[in-house]
mmCIF file of C-alpha atoms and ligand atoms in Angstrom:
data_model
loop_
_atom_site.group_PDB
_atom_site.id
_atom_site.type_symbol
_atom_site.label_atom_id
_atom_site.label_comp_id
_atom_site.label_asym_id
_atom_site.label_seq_id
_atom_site.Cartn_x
_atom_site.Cartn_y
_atom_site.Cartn_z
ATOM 1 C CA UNK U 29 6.904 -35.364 -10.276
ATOM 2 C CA UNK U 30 5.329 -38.105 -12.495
ATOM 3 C CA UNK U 31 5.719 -37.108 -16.239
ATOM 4 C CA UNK U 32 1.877 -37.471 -16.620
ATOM 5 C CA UNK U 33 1.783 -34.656 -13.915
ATOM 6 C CA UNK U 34 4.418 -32.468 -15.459
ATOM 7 C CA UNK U 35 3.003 -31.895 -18.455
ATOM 8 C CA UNK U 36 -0.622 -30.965 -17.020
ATOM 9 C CA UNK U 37 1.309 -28.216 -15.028
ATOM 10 C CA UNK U 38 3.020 -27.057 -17.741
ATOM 11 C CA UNK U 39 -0.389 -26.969 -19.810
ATOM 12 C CA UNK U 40 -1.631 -25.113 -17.040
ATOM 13 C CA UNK U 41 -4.636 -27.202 -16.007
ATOM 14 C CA UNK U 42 -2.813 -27.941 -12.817
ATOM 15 C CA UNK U 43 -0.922 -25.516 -10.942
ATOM 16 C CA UNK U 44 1.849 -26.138 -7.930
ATOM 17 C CA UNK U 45 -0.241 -24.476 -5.226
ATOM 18 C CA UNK U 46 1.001 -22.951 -1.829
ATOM 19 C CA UNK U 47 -1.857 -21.660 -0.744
ATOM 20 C CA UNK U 48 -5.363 -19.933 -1.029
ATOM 21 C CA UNK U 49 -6.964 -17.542 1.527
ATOM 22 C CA UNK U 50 -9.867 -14.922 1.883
ATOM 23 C CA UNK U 51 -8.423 -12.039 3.175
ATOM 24 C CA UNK U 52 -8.298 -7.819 2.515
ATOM 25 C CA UNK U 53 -5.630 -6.730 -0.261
ATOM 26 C CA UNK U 54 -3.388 -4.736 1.761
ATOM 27 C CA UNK U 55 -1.529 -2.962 -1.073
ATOM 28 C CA UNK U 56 -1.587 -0.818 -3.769
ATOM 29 C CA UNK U 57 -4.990 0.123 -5.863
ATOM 30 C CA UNK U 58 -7.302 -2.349 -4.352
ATOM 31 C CA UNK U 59 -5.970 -2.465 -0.946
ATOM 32 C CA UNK U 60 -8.878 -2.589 1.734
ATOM 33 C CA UNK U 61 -10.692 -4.987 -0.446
ATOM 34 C CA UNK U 62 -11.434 -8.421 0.381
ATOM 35 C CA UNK U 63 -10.096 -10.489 -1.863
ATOM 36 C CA UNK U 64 -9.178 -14.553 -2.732
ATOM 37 C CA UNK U 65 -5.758 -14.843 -2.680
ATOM 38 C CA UNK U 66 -4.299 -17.885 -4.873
ATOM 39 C CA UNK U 67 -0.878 -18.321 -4.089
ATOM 40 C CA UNK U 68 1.188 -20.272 -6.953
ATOM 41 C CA UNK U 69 4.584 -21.814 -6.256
ATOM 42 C CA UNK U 70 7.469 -21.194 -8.305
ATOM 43 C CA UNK U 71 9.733 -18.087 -8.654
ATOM 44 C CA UNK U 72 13.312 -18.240 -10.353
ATOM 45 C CA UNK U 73 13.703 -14.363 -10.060
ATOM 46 C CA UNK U 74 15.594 -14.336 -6.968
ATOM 47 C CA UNK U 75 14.882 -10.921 -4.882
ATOM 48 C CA UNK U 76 17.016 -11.341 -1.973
ATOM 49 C CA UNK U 77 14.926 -9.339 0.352
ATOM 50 C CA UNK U 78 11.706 -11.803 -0.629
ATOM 51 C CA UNK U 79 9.631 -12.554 1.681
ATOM 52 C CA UNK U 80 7.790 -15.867 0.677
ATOM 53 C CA UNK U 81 11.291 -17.915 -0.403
ATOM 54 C CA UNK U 82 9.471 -21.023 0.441
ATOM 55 C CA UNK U 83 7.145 -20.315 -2.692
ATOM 56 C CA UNK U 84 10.543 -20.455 -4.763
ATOM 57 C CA UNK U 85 10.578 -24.256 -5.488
ATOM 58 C CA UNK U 86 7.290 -25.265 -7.256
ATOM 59 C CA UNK U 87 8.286 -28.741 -6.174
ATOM 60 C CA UNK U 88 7.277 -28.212 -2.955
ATOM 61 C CA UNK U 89 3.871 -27.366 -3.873
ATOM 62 C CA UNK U 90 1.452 -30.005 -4.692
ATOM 63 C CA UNK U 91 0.242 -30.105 -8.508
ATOM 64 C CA UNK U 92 -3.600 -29.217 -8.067
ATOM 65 C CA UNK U 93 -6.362 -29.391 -10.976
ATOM 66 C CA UNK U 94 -7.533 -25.795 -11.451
ATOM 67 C CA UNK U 95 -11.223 -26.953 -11.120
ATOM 68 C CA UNK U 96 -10.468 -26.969 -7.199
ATOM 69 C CA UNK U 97 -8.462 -24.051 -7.071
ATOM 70 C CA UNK U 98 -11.941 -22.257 -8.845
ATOM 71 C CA UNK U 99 -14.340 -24.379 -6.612
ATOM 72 C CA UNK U 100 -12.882 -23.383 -3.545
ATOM 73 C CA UNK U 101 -11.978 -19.593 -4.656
ATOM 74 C CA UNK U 102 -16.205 -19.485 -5.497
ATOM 75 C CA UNK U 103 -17.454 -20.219 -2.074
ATOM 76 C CA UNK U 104 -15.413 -17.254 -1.016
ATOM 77 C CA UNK U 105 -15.073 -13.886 -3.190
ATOM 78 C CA UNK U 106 -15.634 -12.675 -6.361
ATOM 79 C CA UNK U 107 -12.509 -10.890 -6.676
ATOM 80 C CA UNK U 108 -9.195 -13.242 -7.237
ATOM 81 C CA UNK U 109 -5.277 -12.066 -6.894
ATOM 82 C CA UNK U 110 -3.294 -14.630 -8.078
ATOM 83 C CA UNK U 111 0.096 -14.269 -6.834
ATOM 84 C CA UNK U 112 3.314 -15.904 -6.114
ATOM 85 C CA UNK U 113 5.977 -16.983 -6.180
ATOM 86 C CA UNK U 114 5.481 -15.571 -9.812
ATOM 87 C CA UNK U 115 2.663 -16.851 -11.244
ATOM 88 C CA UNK U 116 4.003 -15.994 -14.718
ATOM 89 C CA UNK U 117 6.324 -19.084 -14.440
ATOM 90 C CA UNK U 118 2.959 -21.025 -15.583
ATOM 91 C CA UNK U 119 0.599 -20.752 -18.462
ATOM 92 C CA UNK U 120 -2.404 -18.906 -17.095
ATOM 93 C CA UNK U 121 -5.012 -19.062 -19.779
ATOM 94 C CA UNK U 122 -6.951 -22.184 -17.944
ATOM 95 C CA UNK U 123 -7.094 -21.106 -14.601
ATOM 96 C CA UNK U 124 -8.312 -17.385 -15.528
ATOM 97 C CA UNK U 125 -10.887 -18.639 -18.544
ATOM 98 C CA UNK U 126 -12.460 -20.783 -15.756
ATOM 99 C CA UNK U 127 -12.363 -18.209 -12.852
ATOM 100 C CA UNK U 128 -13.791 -15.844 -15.781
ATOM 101 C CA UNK U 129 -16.654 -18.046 -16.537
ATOM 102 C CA UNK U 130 -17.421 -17.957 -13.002
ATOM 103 C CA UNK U 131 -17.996 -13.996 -13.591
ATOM 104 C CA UNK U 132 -15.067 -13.416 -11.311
ATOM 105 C CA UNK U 133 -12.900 -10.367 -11.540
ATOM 106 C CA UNK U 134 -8.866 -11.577 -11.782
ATOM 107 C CA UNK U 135 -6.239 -9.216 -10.800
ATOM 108 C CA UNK U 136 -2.165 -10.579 -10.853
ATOM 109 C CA UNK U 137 0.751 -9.627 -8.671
ATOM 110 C CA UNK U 138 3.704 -10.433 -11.010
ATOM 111 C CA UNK U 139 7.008 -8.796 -11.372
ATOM 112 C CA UNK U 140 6.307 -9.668 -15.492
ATOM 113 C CA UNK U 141 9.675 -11.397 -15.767
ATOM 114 C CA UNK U 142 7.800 -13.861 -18.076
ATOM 115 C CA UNK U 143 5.170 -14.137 -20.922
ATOM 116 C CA UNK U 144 2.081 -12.899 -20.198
ATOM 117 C CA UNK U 145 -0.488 -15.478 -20.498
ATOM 118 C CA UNK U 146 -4.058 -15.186 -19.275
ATOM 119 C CA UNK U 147 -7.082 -12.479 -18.906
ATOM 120 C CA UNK U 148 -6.591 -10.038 -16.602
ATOM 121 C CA UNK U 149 -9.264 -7.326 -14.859
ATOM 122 C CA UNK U 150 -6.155 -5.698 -12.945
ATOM 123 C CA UNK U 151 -2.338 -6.214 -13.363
ATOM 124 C CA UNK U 152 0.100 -5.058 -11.036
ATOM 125 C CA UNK U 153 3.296 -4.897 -12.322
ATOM 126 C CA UNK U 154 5.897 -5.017 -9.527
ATOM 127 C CA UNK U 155 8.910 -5.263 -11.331
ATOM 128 C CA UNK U 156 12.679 -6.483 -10.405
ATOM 129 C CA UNK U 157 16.133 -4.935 -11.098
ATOM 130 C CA UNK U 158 17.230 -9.093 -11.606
ATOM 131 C CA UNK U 159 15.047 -9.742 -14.840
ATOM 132 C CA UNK U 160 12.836 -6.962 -16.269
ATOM 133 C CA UNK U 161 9.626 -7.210 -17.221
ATOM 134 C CA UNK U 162 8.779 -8.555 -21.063
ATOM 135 C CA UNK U 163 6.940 -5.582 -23.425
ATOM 136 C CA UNK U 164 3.831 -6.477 -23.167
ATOM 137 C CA UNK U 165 3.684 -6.463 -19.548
ATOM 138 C CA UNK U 166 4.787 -2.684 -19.349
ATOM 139 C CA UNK U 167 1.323 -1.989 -22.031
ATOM 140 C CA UNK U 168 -1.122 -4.545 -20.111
ATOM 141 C CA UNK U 169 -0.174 -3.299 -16.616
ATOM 142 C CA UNK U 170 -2.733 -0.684 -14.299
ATOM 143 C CA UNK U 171 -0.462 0.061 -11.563
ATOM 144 C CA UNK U 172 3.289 -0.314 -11.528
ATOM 145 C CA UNK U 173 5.011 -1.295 -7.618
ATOM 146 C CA UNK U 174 8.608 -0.727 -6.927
ATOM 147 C CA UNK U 175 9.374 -2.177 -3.928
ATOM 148 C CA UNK U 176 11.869 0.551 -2.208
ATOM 149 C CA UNK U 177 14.741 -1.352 -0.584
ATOM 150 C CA UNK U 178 17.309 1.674 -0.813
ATOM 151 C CA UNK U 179 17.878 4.748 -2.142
ATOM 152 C CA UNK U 180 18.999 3.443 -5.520
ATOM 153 C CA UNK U 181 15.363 2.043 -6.048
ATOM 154 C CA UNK U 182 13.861 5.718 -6.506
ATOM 155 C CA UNK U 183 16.165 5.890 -10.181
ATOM 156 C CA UNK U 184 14.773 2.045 -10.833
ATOM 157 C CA UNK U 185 11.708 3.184 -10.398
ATOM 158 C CA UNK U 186 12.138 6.396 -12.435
ATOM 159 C CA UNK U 187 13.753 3.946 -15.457
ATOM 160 C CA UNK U 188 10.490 1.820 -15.070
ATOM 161 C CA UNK U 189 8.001 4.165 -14.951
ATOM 162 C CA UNK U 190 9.397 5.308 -18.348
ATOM 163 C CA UNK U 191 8.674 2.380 -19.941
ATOM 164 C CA UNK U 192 5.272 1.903 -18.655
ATOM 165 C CA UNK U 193 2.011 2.989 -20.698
ATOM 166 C CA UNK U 194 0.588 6.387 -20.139
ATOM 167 C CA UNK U 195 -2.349 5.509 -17.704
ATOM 168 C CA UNK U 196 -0.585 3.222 -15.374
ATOM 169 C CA UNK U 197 -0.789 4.117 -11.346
ATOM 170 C CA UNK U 198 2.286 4.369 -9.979
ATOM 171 C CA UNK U 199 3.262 3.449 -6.440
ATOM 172 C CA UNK U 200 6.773 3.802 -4.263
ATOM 173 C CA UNK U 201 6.032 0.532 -1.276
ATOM 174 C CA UNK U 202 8.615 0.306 1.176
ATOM 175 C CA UNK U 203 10.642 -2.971 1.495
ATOM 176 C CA UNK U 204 8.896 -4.458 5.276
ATOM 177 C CA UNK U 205 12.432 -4.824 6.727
ATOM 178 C CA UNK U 206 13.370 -1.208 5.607
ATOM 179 C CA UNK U 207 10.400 0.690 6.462
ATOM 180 C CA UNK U 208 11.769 2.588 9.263
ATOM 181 C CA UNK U 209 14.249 3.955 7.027
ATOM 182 C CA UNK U 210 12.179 4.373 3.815
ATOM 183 C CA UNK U 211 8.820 5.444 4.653
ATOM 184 C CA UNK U 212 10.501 9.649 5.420
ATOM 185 C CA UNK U 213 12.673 9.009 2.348
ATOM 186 C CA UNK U 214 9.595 7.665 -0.305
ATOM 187 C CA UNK U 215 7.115 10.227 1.744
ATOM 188 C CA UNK U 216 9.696 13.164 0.082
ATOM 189 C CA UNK U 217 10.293 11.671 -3.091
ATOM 190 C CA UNK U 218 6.030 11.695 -3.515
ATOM 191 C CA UNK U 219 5.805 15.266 -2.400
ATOM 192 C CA UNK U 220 8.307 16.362 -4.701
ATOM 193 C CA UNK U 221 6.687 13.898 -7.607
ATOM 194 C CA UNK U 222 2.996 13.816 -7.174
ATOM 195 C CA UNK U 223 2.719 11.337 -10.433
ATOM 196 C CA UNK U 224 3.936 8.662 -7.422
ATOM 197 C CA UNK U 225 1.718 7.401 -4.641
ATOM 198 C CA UNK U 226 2.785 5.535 -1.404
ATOM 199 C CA UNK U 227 2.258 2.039 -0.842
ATOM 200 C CA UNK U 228 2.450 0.229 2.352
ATOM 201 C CA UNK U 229 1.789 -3.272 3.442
ATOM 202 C CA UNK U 230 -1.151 -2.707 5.045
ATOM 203 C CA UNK U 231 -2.084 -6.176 5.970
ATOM 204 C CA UNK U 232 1.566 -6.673 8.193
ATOM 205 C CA UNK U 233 -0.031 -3.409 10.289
ATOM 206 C CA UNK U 234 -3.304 -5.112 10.251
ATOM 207 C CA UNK U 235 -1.888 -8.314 10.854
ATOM 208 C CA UNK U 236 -3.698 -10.654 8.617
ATOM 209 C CA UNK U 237 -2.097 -12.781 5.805
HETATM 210 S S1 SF4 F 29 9.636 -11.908 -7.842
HETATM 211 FE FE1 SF4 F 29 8.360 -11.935 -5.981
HETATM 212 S S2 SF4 F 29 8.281 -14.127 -5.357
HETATM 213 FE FE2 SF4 F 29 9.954 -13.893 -6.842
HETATM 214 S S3 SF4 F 29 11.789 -13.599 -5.588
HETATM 215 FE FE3 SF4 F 29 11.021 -11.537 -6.126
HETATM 216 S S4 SF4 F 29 9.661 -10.958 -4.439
HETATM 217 FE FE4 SF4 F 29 9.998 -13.180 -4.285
#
């Protein structure tokens, strides 16, 4: 990438972009609610289970001026999840002060690993046993996701919902390749702690993106 390029990416007025779709948010708080998705390359947290690995190099993503990314987004919705990859990785002050002045409502998928940089009506907070979430990520977030991939997850969980503030939604989601096993196991843990809710992909039953 062209150094003239770099640095508008790292300024955040350009962002490596995998994709953008209209489709229904299939999980947690907002799920059955159509929604822009923004998808933003780059992800150095390394979850092994992951399932969009080709949004792990932002080099294969081409650099695109945020004024797109907010023209296209307006013909579509008024509510924007920007996700990843983790989105994080960049600064996100640009893209959401534009999408804002728009009159857009922003919500973020991020596992928090990084600063958090931009305006946000909704974050989710789906954090990752490889690099925990920064402070201020466990005070700005509305719903926390754990992402159960075995049984040791339910104690991860536990350790993160401690951290979290007070009026934070909690969920329990099933790993997609585990759910067979999961679903009876998180469906007991919630009846025996009703502060949790389940979570499923909805969008994989519903198959849309
Ligand atoms: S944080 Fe998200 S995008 Fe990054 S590796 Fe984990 S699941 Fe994949």
């Amino acid at each position: 990438m062209k150094k003239e390029v770099q640095d508008l990416v790292n300024a955040g007025v350009m962002l490596p972009l995998m994709e953008e779709f209209y489709t229904i948010q299939g999980e947690g708080f907002h799920k059955g609610t159509a929604a822009y998705f923004i998808r933003v390359g780059g992800c150095d947290v390394g979850c092994h289970w992951c399932d969009v690995k080709e949004s792990w190099n932002a080099d294969l993503h081409p650099p695109t001026a945020i004024e797109s990314i907010v023209e296209n987004a307006a013909k579509y919705s008024k509510t924007i999840v920007i996700t990843g990859g983790e989105p994080l990785t960049w600064n996100m002050d640009p893209l959401t002060e534009m999408l804002k002045s728009q009159g857009m409502q922003i919500h973020i998928e991020t596992s928090g690993a990084y600063k958090l940089t931009g305006t946000w009506d909704w974050v989710c907070l789906s954090p990752k046993k490889m690099k925990l979430p920064t402070k201020e990520v466990y005070k700005a977030a509305n719903e926390l996701k754990v992402i159960i991939f075995n049984k040791d997850d339910f104690r991860f969980a536990e350790e993160q919902a401690a951290k979290i503030n007070e009026n934070c939604i909690l969920y329990l989601q099933p790993e997609w390749s585990k759910r067979d096993k999961m679903v009876p196991l998180i469906v007991d843990y919630v009846m025996q702690n009703p502060q949790w809710k389940v979570s499923l992909q909805t969008h994989k039953y519903l198959n849309i993106p």
